PDB file of C-alpha atoms and ligand atoms in Angstrom:
ATOM      1  CA  MET A  18      -8.944 -10.936  15.930  1.00 39.00           C
ATOM      2  CA  SER A  19     -10.994 -13.251  13.882  1.00 42.00           C
ATOM      3  CA  GLN A  20      -8.983 -15.565  11.642  1.00 44.00           C
ATOM      4  CA  HIS A  21     -11.911 -16.270   9.183  1.00 45.00           C
ATOM      5  CA  ALA A  22     -11.127 -15.109   5.609  1.00 49.00           C
ATOM      6  CA  VAL A  23     -13.532 -13.446   3.335  1.00 45.00           C
ATOM      7  CA  THR A  24     -14.035 -15.709   0.203  1.00 64.00           C
ATOM      8  CA  ASP A  25     -16.068 -13.332  -2.008  1.00 91.00           C
ATOM      9  CA  LYS A  26     -14.705 -10.736  -4.278  1.00 97.00           C
ATOM     10  CA  VAL A  27     -13.026  -8.075  -2.252  1.00 98.00           C
ATOM     11  CA  THR A  28     -14.389  -4.597  -2.505  1.00 98.00           C
ATOM     12  CA  THR A  29     -13.881  -1.374  -0.613  1.00 98.00           C
ATOM     13  CA  GLN A  30     -16.808  -2.371   1.589  1.00 97.00           C
ATOM     14  CA  THR A  31     -15.207  -5.721   2.501  1.00 98.00           C
ATOM     15  CA  LEU A  32     -12.163  -3.962   3.561  1.00 98.00           C
ATOM     16  CA  ARG A  33     -14.232  -1.612   5.702  1.00 98.00           C
ATOM     17  CA  GLN A  34     -15.966  -4.558   7.146  1.00 98.00           C
ATOM     18  CA  MET A  35     -12.780  -6.304   7.978  1.00 98.00           C
ATOM     19  CA  LYS A  36     -11.610  -3.204   9.874  1.00 98.00           C
ATOM     20  CA  THR A  37     -14.886  -3.202  11.842  1.00 98.00           C
ATOM     21  CA  ALA A  38     -14.572  -7.053  12.504  1.00 98.00           C
ATOM     22  CA  ARG A  39     -10.932  -6.490  13.520  1.00 97.00           C
ATOM     23  CA  GLN A  40      -9.808  -8.931  10.866  1.00 98.00           C
ATOM     24  CA  ARG A  41      -6.375  -8.230   9.707  1.00 98.00           C
ATOM     25  CA  ILE A  42      -6.065  -7.151   5.964  1.00 98.00           C
ATOM     26  CA  VAL A  43      -3.277  -8.687   4.049  1.00 98.00           C
ATOM     27  CA  SER A  44      -1.671  -7.286   0.994  1.00 98.00           C
ATOM     28  CA  LEU A  45       1.400  -7.506  -1.242  1.00 98.00           C
ATOM     29  CA  THR A  46       2.618  -5.662  -4.409  1.00 98.00           C
ATOM     30  CA  ALA A  47       2.596  -7.607  -7.748  1.00 98.00           C
ATOM     31  CA  TYR A  48       3.272  -6.438 -11.209  1.00 98.00           C
ATOM     32  CA  ASP A  49       2.274  -9.411 -13.584  1.00 98.00           C
ATOM     33  CA  ALA A  50      -0.434 -12.034 -13.820  1.00 98.00           C
ATOM     34  CA  ALA A  51       1.645 -14.917 -12.572  1.00 98.00           C
ATOM     35  CA  PHE A  52       2.388 -13.521  -9.343  1.00 98.00           C
ATOM     36  CA  ALA A  53      -1.161 -12.069  -9.056  1.00 98.00           C
ATOM     37  CA  ARG A  54      -2.506 -15.439  -9.216  1.00 98.00           C
ATOM     38  CA  VAL A  55      -0.269 -16.765  -6.381  1.00 97.00           C
ATOM     39  CA  LEU A  56      -1.097 -13.958  -4.192  1.00 98.00           C
ATOM     40  CA  ASP A  57      -4.748 -14.166  -4.902  1.00 98.00           C
ATOM     41  CA  ALA A  58      -4.766 -17.985  -4.218  1.00 97.00           C
ATOM     42  CA  ALA A  59      -2.884 -17.442  -1.039  1.00 97.00           C
ATOM     43  CA  GLY A  60      -5.582 -15.035   0.277  1.00 98.00           C
ATOM     44  CA  CYS A  61      -4.212 -11.588  -0.181  1.00 98.00           C
ATOM     45  CA  ASP A  62      -7.152  -9.168   0.221  1.00 98.00           C
ATOM     46  CA  PHE A  63      -5.707  -6.464  -2.056  1.00 98.00           C
ATOM     47  CA  ILE A  64      -2.851  -6.306  -4.484  1.00 99.00           C
ATOM     48  CA  LEU A  65      -1.131  -3.139  -5.183  1.00 99.00           C
ATOM     49  CA  VAL A  66       0.530  -2.372  -8.565  1.00 98.00           C
ATOM     50  CA  GLY A  67       2.949  -0.132  -6.912  1.00 98.00           C
ATOM     51  CA  ASP A  68       5.263   2.350  -8.573  1.00 98.00           C
ATOM     52  CA  SER A  69       7.895   0.319  -6.723  1.00 97.00           C
ATOM     53  CA  VAL A  70       7.816  -1.408 -10.149  1.00 98.00           C
ATOM     54  CA  GLY A  71      10.304   1.284 -11.124  1.00 97.00           C
ATOM     55  CA  MET A  72      12.982   0.120  -8.573  1.00 95.00           C
ATOM     56  CA  VAL A  73      12.396  -3.583  -8.308  1.00 95.00           C
ATOM     57  CA  VAL A  74      11.415  -4.541 -11.883  1.00 97.00           C
ATOM     58  CA  GLN A  75      12.739  -1.712 -14.163  1.00 97.00           C
ATOM     59  CA  GLY A  76      15.907  -1.180 -12.222  1.00 96.00           C
ATOM     60  CA  HIS A  77      15.665   2.428 -11.513  1.00 96.00           C
ATOM     61  CA  ALA A  78      17.185   3.944  -8.319  1.00 94.00           C
ATOM     62  CA  THR A  79      13.907   5.628  -7.388  1.00 95.00           C
ATOM     63  CA  THR A  80      10.272   5.597  -8.415  1.00 97.00           C
ATOM     64  CA  ILE A  81      10.439   8.912 -10.197  1.00 97.00           C
ATOM     65  CA  PRO A  82      10.662   7.559 -13.759  1.00 98.00           C
ATOM     66  CA  VAL A  83       7.625   5.333 -13.675  1.00 98.00           C
ATOM     67  CA  SER A  84       4.918   6.537 -16.063  1.00 98.00           C
ATOM     68  CA  VAL A  85       1.039   6.126 -16.168  1.00 98.00           C
ATOM     69  CA  ASP A  86       1.485   3.897 -19.185  1.00 98.00           C
ATOM     70  CA  ASP A  87       3.898   1.645 -17.143  1.00 98.00           C
ATOM     71  CA  ILE A  88       1.309   1.346 -14.371  1.00 98.00           C
ATOM     72  CA  ILE A  89      -1.500   0.771 -16.848  1.00 98.00           C
ATOM     73  CA  TYR A  90       0.548  -2.076 -18.580  1.00 98.00           C
ATOM     74  CA  HIS A  91       1.304  -3.774 -15.201  1.00 98.00           C
ATOM     75  CA  THR A  92      -2.194  -3.296 -13.769  1.00 98.00           C
ATOM     76  CA  ARG A  93      -3.722  -5.083 -16.759  1.00 98.00           C
ATOM     77  CA  MET A  94      -1.554  -8.025 -16.098  1.00 98.00           C
ATOM     78  CA  VAL A  95      -2.383  -8.173 -12.500  1.00 98.00           C
ATOM     79  CA  ALA A  96      -6.078  -7.546 -13.118  1.00 98.00           C
ATOM     80  CA  ARG A  97      -6.002 -10.649 -15.401  1.00 98.00           C
ATOM     81  CA  GLY A  98      -4.424 -12.861 -12.781  1.00 98.00           C
ATOM     82  CA  THR A  99      -6.769 -11.879  -9.877  1.00 98.00           C
ATOM     83  CA  GLN A 100     -10.192 -13.168  -9.129  1.00 98.00           C
ATOM     84  CA  ARG A 101     -10.846 -12.358  -5.370  1.00 98.00           C
ATOM     85  CA  ALA A 102      -8.417  -9.684  -4.273  1.00 98.00           C
ATOM     86  CA  LEU A 103      -9.128  -5.957  -4.916  1.00 98.00           C
ATOM     87  CA  VAL A 104      -6.668  -4.434  -7.362  1.00 98.00           C
ATOM     88  CA  MET A 105      -5.112  -1.182  -6.513  1.00 99.00           C
ATOM     89  CA  ALA A 106      -2.879   0.902  -8.978  1.00 98.00           C
ATOM     90  CA  ASP A 107      -0.357   3.590  -7.877  1.00 98.00           C
ATOM     91  CA  MET A 108      -0.607   7.020  -9.457  1.00 98.00           C
ATOM     92  CA  PRO A 109       2.985   7.842 -10.413  1.00 98.00           C
ATOM     93  CA  PHE A 110       4.899  10.812  -9.750  1.00 97.00           C
ATOM     94  CA  MET A 111       3.497  14.070 -11.233  1.00 95.00           C
ATOM     95  CA  SER A 112       0.315  12.160 -12.574  1.00 97.00           C
ATOM     96  CA  TYR A 113      -2.091  13.795 -10.030  1.00 96.00           C
ATOM     97  CA  HIS A 114      -0.931  17.346  -9.473  1.00 90.00           C
ATOM     98  CA  SER A 115      -3.574  19.173 -11.298  1.00 91.00           C
ATOM     99  CA  PRO A 116      -7.209  18.331 -10.891  1.00 91.00           C
ATOM    100  CA  ASN A 117      -7.791  17.563 -14.709  1.00 93.00           C
ATOM    101  CA  GLU A 118      -4.674  15.425 -14.947  1.00 95.00           C
ATOM    102  CA  CYS A 119      -5.571  13.615 -11.760  1.00 97.00           C
ATOM    103  CA  LEU A 120      -8.950  12.677 -12.921  1.00 97.00           C
ATOM    104  CA  HIS A 121      -7.833  11.875 -16.373  1.00 98.00           C
ATOM    105  CA  ASN A 122      -5.062   9.462 -15.141  1.00 98.00           C
ATOM    106  CA  ALA A 123      -7.024   7.829 -12.515  1.00 98.00           C
ATOM    107  CA  ALA A 124      -9.900   7.205 -15.120  1.00 98.00           C
ATOM    108  CA  ARG A 125      -7.168   5.593 -17.384  1.00 98.00           C
ATOM    109  CA  LEU A 126      -5.883   3.292 -14.589  1.00 98.00           C
ATOM    110  CA  MET A 127      -9.411   2.016 -14.060  1.00 98.00           C
ATOM    111  CA  LYS A 128     -10.679   1.950 -17.659  1.00 98.00           C
ATOM    112  CA  GLU A 129      -7.480   0.714 -19.531  1.00 98.00           C
ATOM    113  CA  GLY A 130      -5.788  -1.029 -16.553  1.00 98.00           C
ATOM    114  CA  GLY A 131      -8.685  -2.576 -14.566  1.00 98.00           C
ATOM    115  CA  ALA A 132      -7.810  -0.829 -11.154  1.00 98.00           C
ATOM    116  CA  GLU A 133     -10.426  -0.813  -8.523  1.00 98.00           C
ATOM    117  CA  MET A 134      -8.801   1.720  -6.423  1.00 98.00           C
ATOM    118  CA  VAL A 135      -5.969   4.242  -6.940  1.00 98.00           C
ATOM    119  CA  LYS A 136      -3.278   5.348  -4.565  1.00 98.00           C
ATOM    120  CA  LEU A 137      -1.700   8.687  -4.363  1.00 97.00           C
ATOM    121  CA  GLU A 138       1.126   9.997  -2.090  1.00 96.00           C
ATOM    122  CA  TRP A 139      -0.066  12.641   0.378  1.00 86.00           C
ATOM    123  CA  GLY A 140       0.928  16.406  -0.040  1.00 84.00           C
ATOM    124  CA  ALA A 141      -0.962  19.630   0.689  1.00 77.00           C
ATOM    125  CA  LEU A 142      -2.314  19.780  -2.919  1.00 75.00           C
ATOM    126  CA  GLN A 143      -3.838  16.274  -2.668  1.00 87.00           C
ATOM    127  CA  LEU A 144      -6.818  17.017  -0.492  1.00 93.00           C
ATOM    128  CA  ASP A 145      -8.602  18.476  -3.389  1.00 93.00           C
ATOM    129  CA  MET A 146      -7.741  15.698  -5.595  1.00 95.00           C
ATOM    130  CA  VAL A 147      -9.074  13.075  -3.121  1.00 96.00           C
ATOM    131  CA  ALA A 148     -12.368  14.967  -2.904  1.00 96.00           C
ATOM    132  CA  ARG A 149     -12.634  15.217  -6.796  1.00 96.00           C
ATOM    133  CA  LEU A 150     -11.789  11.555  -7.214  1.00 97.00           C
ATOM    134  CA  THR A 151     -14.465  10.689  -4.580  1.00 97.00           C
ATOM    135  CA  GLU A 152     -17.127  12.730  -6.245  1.00 97.00           C
ATOM    136  CA  CYS A 153     -16.367  10.805  -9.523  1.00 97.00           C
ATOM    137  CA  GLY A 154     -16.813   7.504  -7.698  1.00 97.00           C
ATOM    138  CA  ILE A 155     -13.169   6.583  -7.756  1.00 98.00           C
ATOM    139  CA  PRO A 156     -11.924   4.807  -4.567  1.00 98.00           C
ATOM    140  CA  VAL A 157      -8.730   6.256  -3.169  1.00 98.00           C
ATOM    141  CA  CYS A 158      -6.036   5.188  -0.874  1.00 98.00           C
ATOM    142  CA  ALA A 159      -3.964   8.050   0.495  1.00 97.00           C
ATOM    143  CA  HIS A 160      -0.267   7.245   1.329  1.00 98.00           C
ATOM    144  CA  LEU A 161       1.188   9.058   4.202  1.00 97.00           C
ATOM    145  CA  GLY A 162       4.350   9.065   6.293  1.00 97.00           C
ATOM    146  CA  LEU A 163       7.357   8.309   3.924  1.00 96.00           C
ATOM    147  CA  THR A 164       6.311   9.268   0.443  1.00 96.00           C
ATOM    148  CA  PRO A 165       8.924   7.837  -1.927  1.00 96.00           C
ATOM    149  CA  GLN A 166       8.003  10.280  -4.722  1.00 96.00           C
ATOM    150  CA  ALA A 167       9.375  13.021  -2.516  1.00 93.00           C
ATOM    151  CA  ILE A 168      12.792  11.468  -2.284  1.00 94.00           C
ATOM    152  CA  PHE A 169      14.692  14.385  -3.781  1.00 92.00           C
ATOM    153  CA  LYS A 170      12.912  16.832  -1.427  1.00 90.00           C
ATOM    154  CA  MET A 171      13.505  14.542   1.610  1.00 89.00           C
ATOM    155  CA  GLY A 172      17.098  13.633   0.700  1.00 90.00           C
ATOM    156  CA  THR A 173      16.916  10.189   2.197  1.00 90.00           C
ATOM    157  CA  TYR A 174      14.325   7.429   2.987  1.00 91.00           C
ATOM    158  CA  ARG A 175      13.564   7.792   6.735  1.00 92.00           C
ATOM    159  CA  VAL A 176      10.892   7.354   9.541  1.00 95.00           C
ATOM    160  CA  GLN A 177       8.340  10.207   9.352  1.00 95.00           C
ATOM    161  CA  GLY A 178       6.525  11.666  12.366  1.00 95.00           C
ATOM    162  CA  ARG A 179       8.994  11.185  15.136  1.00 96.00           C
ATOM    163  CA  GLN A 180       8.837  14.713  16.454  1.00 96.00           C
ATOM    164  CA  HIS A 181       5.651  16.007  18.217  1.00 97.00           C
ATOM    165  CA  ASP A 182       4.745  18.537  15.660  1.00 97.00           C
ATOM    166  CA  THR A 183       5.189  16.170  12.570  1.00 96.00           C
ATOM    167  CA  ALA A 184       3.173  13.503  14.452  1.00 97.00           C
ATOM    168  CA  GLN A 185       0.207  15.942  15.149  1.00 97.00           C
ATOM    169  CA  LYS A 186       0.283  17.090  11.573  1.00 96.00           C
ATOM    170  CA  MET A 187      -0.006  13.476  10.230  1.00 97.00           C
ATOM    171  CA  ILE A 188      -2.908  12.782  12.658  1.00 97.00           C
ATOM    172  CA  ALA A 189      -4.634  16.029  11.333  1.00 96.00           C
ATOM    173  CA  ASP A 190      -3.770  15.058   7.617  1.00 96.00           C
ATOM    174  CA  ALA A 191      -5.209  11.667   8.112  1.00 97.00           C
ATOM    175  CA  ARG A 192      -8.306  13.012   9.461  1.00 97.00           C
ATOM    176  CA  ALA A 193      -8.691  15.533   6.656  1.00 96.00           C
ATOM    177  CA  LEU A 194      -8.087  12.841   3.989  1.00 97.00           C
ATOM    178  CA  GLU A 195     -10.815  10.645   5.508  1.00 97.00           C
ATOM    179  CA  GLU A 196     -13.231  13.564   5.510  1.00 97.00           C
ATOM    180  CA  ALA A 197     -12.251  14.412   1.859  1.00 96.00           C
ATOM    181  CA  GLY A 198     -13.450  10.753   1.093  1.00 97.00           C
ATOM    182  CA  ALA A 199     -10.314   8.617   1.152  1.00 98.00           C
ATOM    183  CA  ASP A 200     -11.288   4.969   1.533  1.00 98.00           C
ATOM    184  CA  MET A 201      -7.992   3.719   2.971  1.00 98.00           C
ATOM    185  CA  LEU A 202      -5.003   5.113   4.424  1.00 98.00           C
ATOM    186  CA  LEU A 203      -1.570   3.641   3.974  1.00 98.00           C
ATOM    187  CA  LEU A 204       1.280   4.550   6.524  1.00 98.00           C
ATOM    188  CA  GLU A 205       4.823   4.009   5.531  1.00 98.00           C
ATOM    189  CA  CYS A 206       7.852   4.247   8.008  1.00 97.00           C
ATOM    190  CA  VAL A 207       5.848   5.741  10.814  1.00 98.00           C
ATOM    191  CA  PRO A 208       6.441   5.142  14.521  1.00 98.00           C
ATOM    192  CA  MET A 209       4.286   2.341  15.820  1.00 97.00           C
ATOM    193  CA  LYS A 210       2.511   4.321  18.529  1.00 98.00           C
ATOM    194  CA  LEU A 211       1.669   7.170  16.013  1.00 98.00           C
ATOM    195  CA  ALA A 212       0.414   4.408  13.620  1.00 98.00           C
ATOM    196  CA  GLU A 213      -1.823   2.950  16.271  1.00 98.00           C
ATOM    197  CA  GLU A 214      -3.298   6.479  17.314  1.00 98.00           C
ATOM    198  CA  ILE A 215      -4.181   7.095  13.548  1.00 98.00           C
ATOM    199  CA  THR A 216      -5.739   3.641  13.195  1.00 98.00           C
ATOM    200  CA  ARG A 217      -7.837   4.163  16.286  1.00 98.00           C
ATOM    201  CA  ALA A 218      -9.147   7.369  15.124  1.00 98.00           C
ATOM    202  CA  ALA A 219      -9.860   6.366  11.448  1.00 98.00           C
ATOM    203  CA  THR A 220     -13.109   4.735  10.436  1.00 98.00           C
ATOM    204  CA  VAL A 221     -11.409   3.621   7.080  1.00 98.00           C
ATOM    205  CA  PRO A 222      -8.766   0.743   7.038  1.00 98.00           C
ATOM    206  CA  VAL A 223      -5.320   1.815   7.839  1.00 98.00           C
ATOM    207  CA  ILE A 224      -2.594  -0.285   6.275  1.00 98.00           C
ATOM    208  CA  GLY A 225       0.991  -0.311   7.429  1.00 98.00           C
ATOM    209  CA  ILE A 226       4.397  -0.802   5.884  1.00 98.00           C
ATOM    210  CA  GLY A 227       7.031  -0.274   8.572  1.00 97.00           C
ATOM    211  CA  ALA A 228       4.188   1.039  10.839  1.00 98.00           C
ATOM    212  CA  GLY A 229       4.160  -1.748  13.502  1.00 97.00           C
ATOM    213  CA  PRO A 230       1.554  -4.303  14.220  1.00 97.00           C
ATOM    214  CA  ASP A 231      -1.235  -2.033  15.666  1.00 98.00           C
ATOM    215  CA  VAL A 232      -2.816  -1.052  12.189  1.00 98.00           C
ATOM    216  CA  ASP A 233      -5.677  -2.789  10.353  1.00 98.00           C
ATOM    217  CA  GLY A 234      -3.527  -4.663   7.847  1.00 98.00           C
ATOM    218  CA  GLN A 235      -0.144  -4.889   6.269  1.00 98.00           C
ATOM    219  CA  ILE A 236       1.604  -4.472   2.898  1.00 98.00           C
ATOM    220  CA  LEU A 237       5.057  -5.422   1.803  1.00 98.00           C
ATOM    221  CA  VAL A 238       6.870  -5.205  -1.553  1.00 97.00           C
ATOM    222  CA  LEU A 239       6.668  -8.665  -3.058  1.00 97.00           C
ATOM    223  CA  TYR A 240      10.319  -8.852  -4.128  1.00 96.00           C
ATOM    224  CA  ASP A 241      11.449  -7.967  -0.692  1.00 96.00           C
ATOM    225  CA  ILE A 242       9.726 -10.857   0.980  1.00 96.00           C
ATOM    226  CA  LEU A 243      11.110 -13.048  -1.808  1.00 96.00           C
ATOM    227  CA  ASP A 244      14.516 -11.654  -1.213  1.00 92.00           C
ATOM    228  CA  ILE A 245      15.169 -10.694  -4.902  1.00 90.00           C
ATOM    229  CA  ALA A 246      14.958  -6.899  -4.565  1.00 88.00           C
ATOM    230  CA  PRO A 247      18.210  -5.097  -5.214  1.00 82.00           C
ATOM    231  CA  GLY A 248      20.086  -3.601  -2.390  1.00 82.00           C
ATOM    232  CA  LYS A 249      19.861  -3.843   1.411  1.00 80.00           C
ATOM    233  CA  ARG A 250      16.529  -5.186   2.710  1.00 80.00           C
ATOM    234  CA  THR A 251      14.628  -2.622   4.786  1.00 89.00           C
ATOM    235  CA  ARG A 252      14.269  -3.004   8.559  1.00 89.00           C
ATOM    236  CA  PHE A 253      10.429  -3.574   8.398  1.00 94.00           C
ATOM    237  CA  SER A 254      10.493  -6.193   5.629  1.00 94.00           C
ATOM    238  CA  LYS A 255      10.832  -9.978   6.342  1.00 94.00           C
ATOM    239  CA  ASN A 256      12.642 -12.441   3.964  1.00 94.00           C
ATOM    240  CA  TYR A 257      10.016 -15.248   3.844  1.00 96.00           C
ATOM    241  CA  MET A 258      12.238 -17.227   1.474  1.00 93.00           C
ATOM    242  CA  ARG A 259      14.881 -17.969   4.149  1.00 88.00           C
ATOM    243  CA  GLU A 260      13.411 -21.209   5.583  1.00 85.00           C
ATOM    244  CA  VAL A 261      11.246 -22.544   2.812  1.00 90.00           C
ATOM    245  CA  GLY A 262      11.997 -24.028  -0.728  1.00 85.00           C
ATOM    246  CA  SER A 263       9.065 -22.526  -2.621  1.00 93.00           C
ATOM    247  CA  ILE A 264       7.467 -19.036  -3.599  1.00 94.00           C
ATOM    248  CA  HIS A 265       4.149 -20.443  -2.887  1.00 94.00           C
ATOM    249  CA  THR A 266       4.996 -21.490   0.714  1.00 96.00           C
ATOM    250  CA  ALA A 267       6.741 -18.064   1.359  1.00 96.00           C
ATOM    251  CA  ILE A 268       3.642 -16.206   0.347  1.00 97.00           C
ATOM    252  CA  GLU A 269       1.333 -18.497   2.094  1.00 96.00           C
ATOM    253  CA  ASP A 270       3.515 -18.042   5.288  1.00 97.00           C
ATOM    254  CA  TYR A 271       3.381 -14.235   4.961  1.00 97.00           C
ATOM    255  CA  VAL A 272      -0.567 -14.290   4.560  1.00 97.00           C
ATOM    256  CA  ARG A 273      -0.917 -16.537   7.672  1.00 97.00           C
ATOM    257  CA  GLU A 274       1.540 -14.485   9.748  1.00 97.00           C
ATOM    258  CA  VAL A 275      -0.265 -11.115   8.973  1.00 98.00           C
ATOM    259  CA  ARG A 276      -3.784 -12.688   9.255  1.00 98.00           C
ATOM    260  CA  THR A 277      -2.886 -14.159  12.718  1.00 97.00           C
ATOM    261  CA  GLY A 278      -0.885 -11.259  13.973  1.00 97.00           C
ATOM    262  CA  ALA A 279       2.396 -13.070  14.074  1.00 97.00           C
ATOM    263  CA  PHE A 280       3.966 -10.502  11.563  1.00 97.00           C
ATOM    264  CA  PRO A 281       4.979  -7.739  12.364  1.00 97.00           C
ATOM    265  CA  THR A 282       6.482  -7.896  15.693  1.00 96.00           C
ATOM    266  CA  ALA A 283       8.114  -4.863  17.397  1.00 94.00           C
ATOM    267  CA  ASP A 284      11.415  -6.098  15.842  1.00 94.00           C
ATOM    268  CA  TYR A 285      10.034  -4.868  12.536  1.00 96.00           C
ATOM    269  CA  ALA A 286       8.817  -1.510  13.640  1.00 95.00           C
ATOM    270  CA  PHE A 287      10.151   1.804  14.572  1.00 94.00           C
ATOM    271  CA  GLN A 288       9.729   3.275  18.236  1.00 88.00           C
TER     272      GLN A 288
HETATM  273  O1  KIV B 308       4.990   1.230  -4.672  1.00 95.74           O
HETATM  274  C1  KIV B 308       4.699   0.585  -3.620  1.00 95.74           C
HETATM  275  O2  KIV B 308       5.275  -0.492  -3.651  1.00 95.74           O
HETATM  276  C2  KIV B 308       4.278   1.134  -2.485  1.00 95.74           C
HETATM  277  C3  KIV B 308       4.492   0.306  -1.262  1.00 95.74           C
HETATM  278  C4  KIV B 308       5.682   0.980  -0.566  1.00 95.74           C
HETATM  279  C5  KIV B 308       3.259   0.223  -0.500  1.00 95.74           C
HETATM  280  O3  KIV B 308       3.605   2.076  -2.436  1.00 95.74           O
END
């Protein structure tokens, strides 16, 4: 893998080129301009304004209460603090379950928030939404595997795709989402072999969180790597503050380790 970082403004095309060039894509979440500036300067390729804001900033137990207005508010701040990285905004729970609402809310995230790509969690209904957003020129990231907005249906946050049939379904879903126009796939808590297979088959970048090292890039929740998220740290995340005295150094270390392939090792993945 090349370690040369792209210096120009990152676009969806840049991210595709990075996949083709086998250059690892680095990302973190952020929710305000101050941290966005630090992540941008450290070389993150895209910054996600995740609905994890509900848990790590707002103090909720799940992402369910997060509203479109919340995401717009935080995306505005992140966009103001970002020069190079692409800014992606999460579509919150039930903001994209009918075509009209989906288009209306995605447009608000872009026009009012300044998002350059939106992310939605995958479910059977969403294929049509991805196609509609694509027709309107809205870049989309489809989030597969563990989809936290379905927590009350799943019962618990756990690895997805361990059985043969669920793995085959995820492979077919990934292909269908790409055909519908998705510009990026994000795999959360997926066995590393399955993530590798999906990544090899996809022509769009595949970003992992708890999906092992053999994907096109990594994302983690910023407050997890800074060790300030409430509760127990997830198995796939790493505390980058442990050995350093500064947030800047912790974030620079994360960017360097993802870029060079030093993170994640199999210790941070599921078999
Ligand atoms: O909201 C979020 O932070 C996310 C990450 C888990 C990728 O979707």
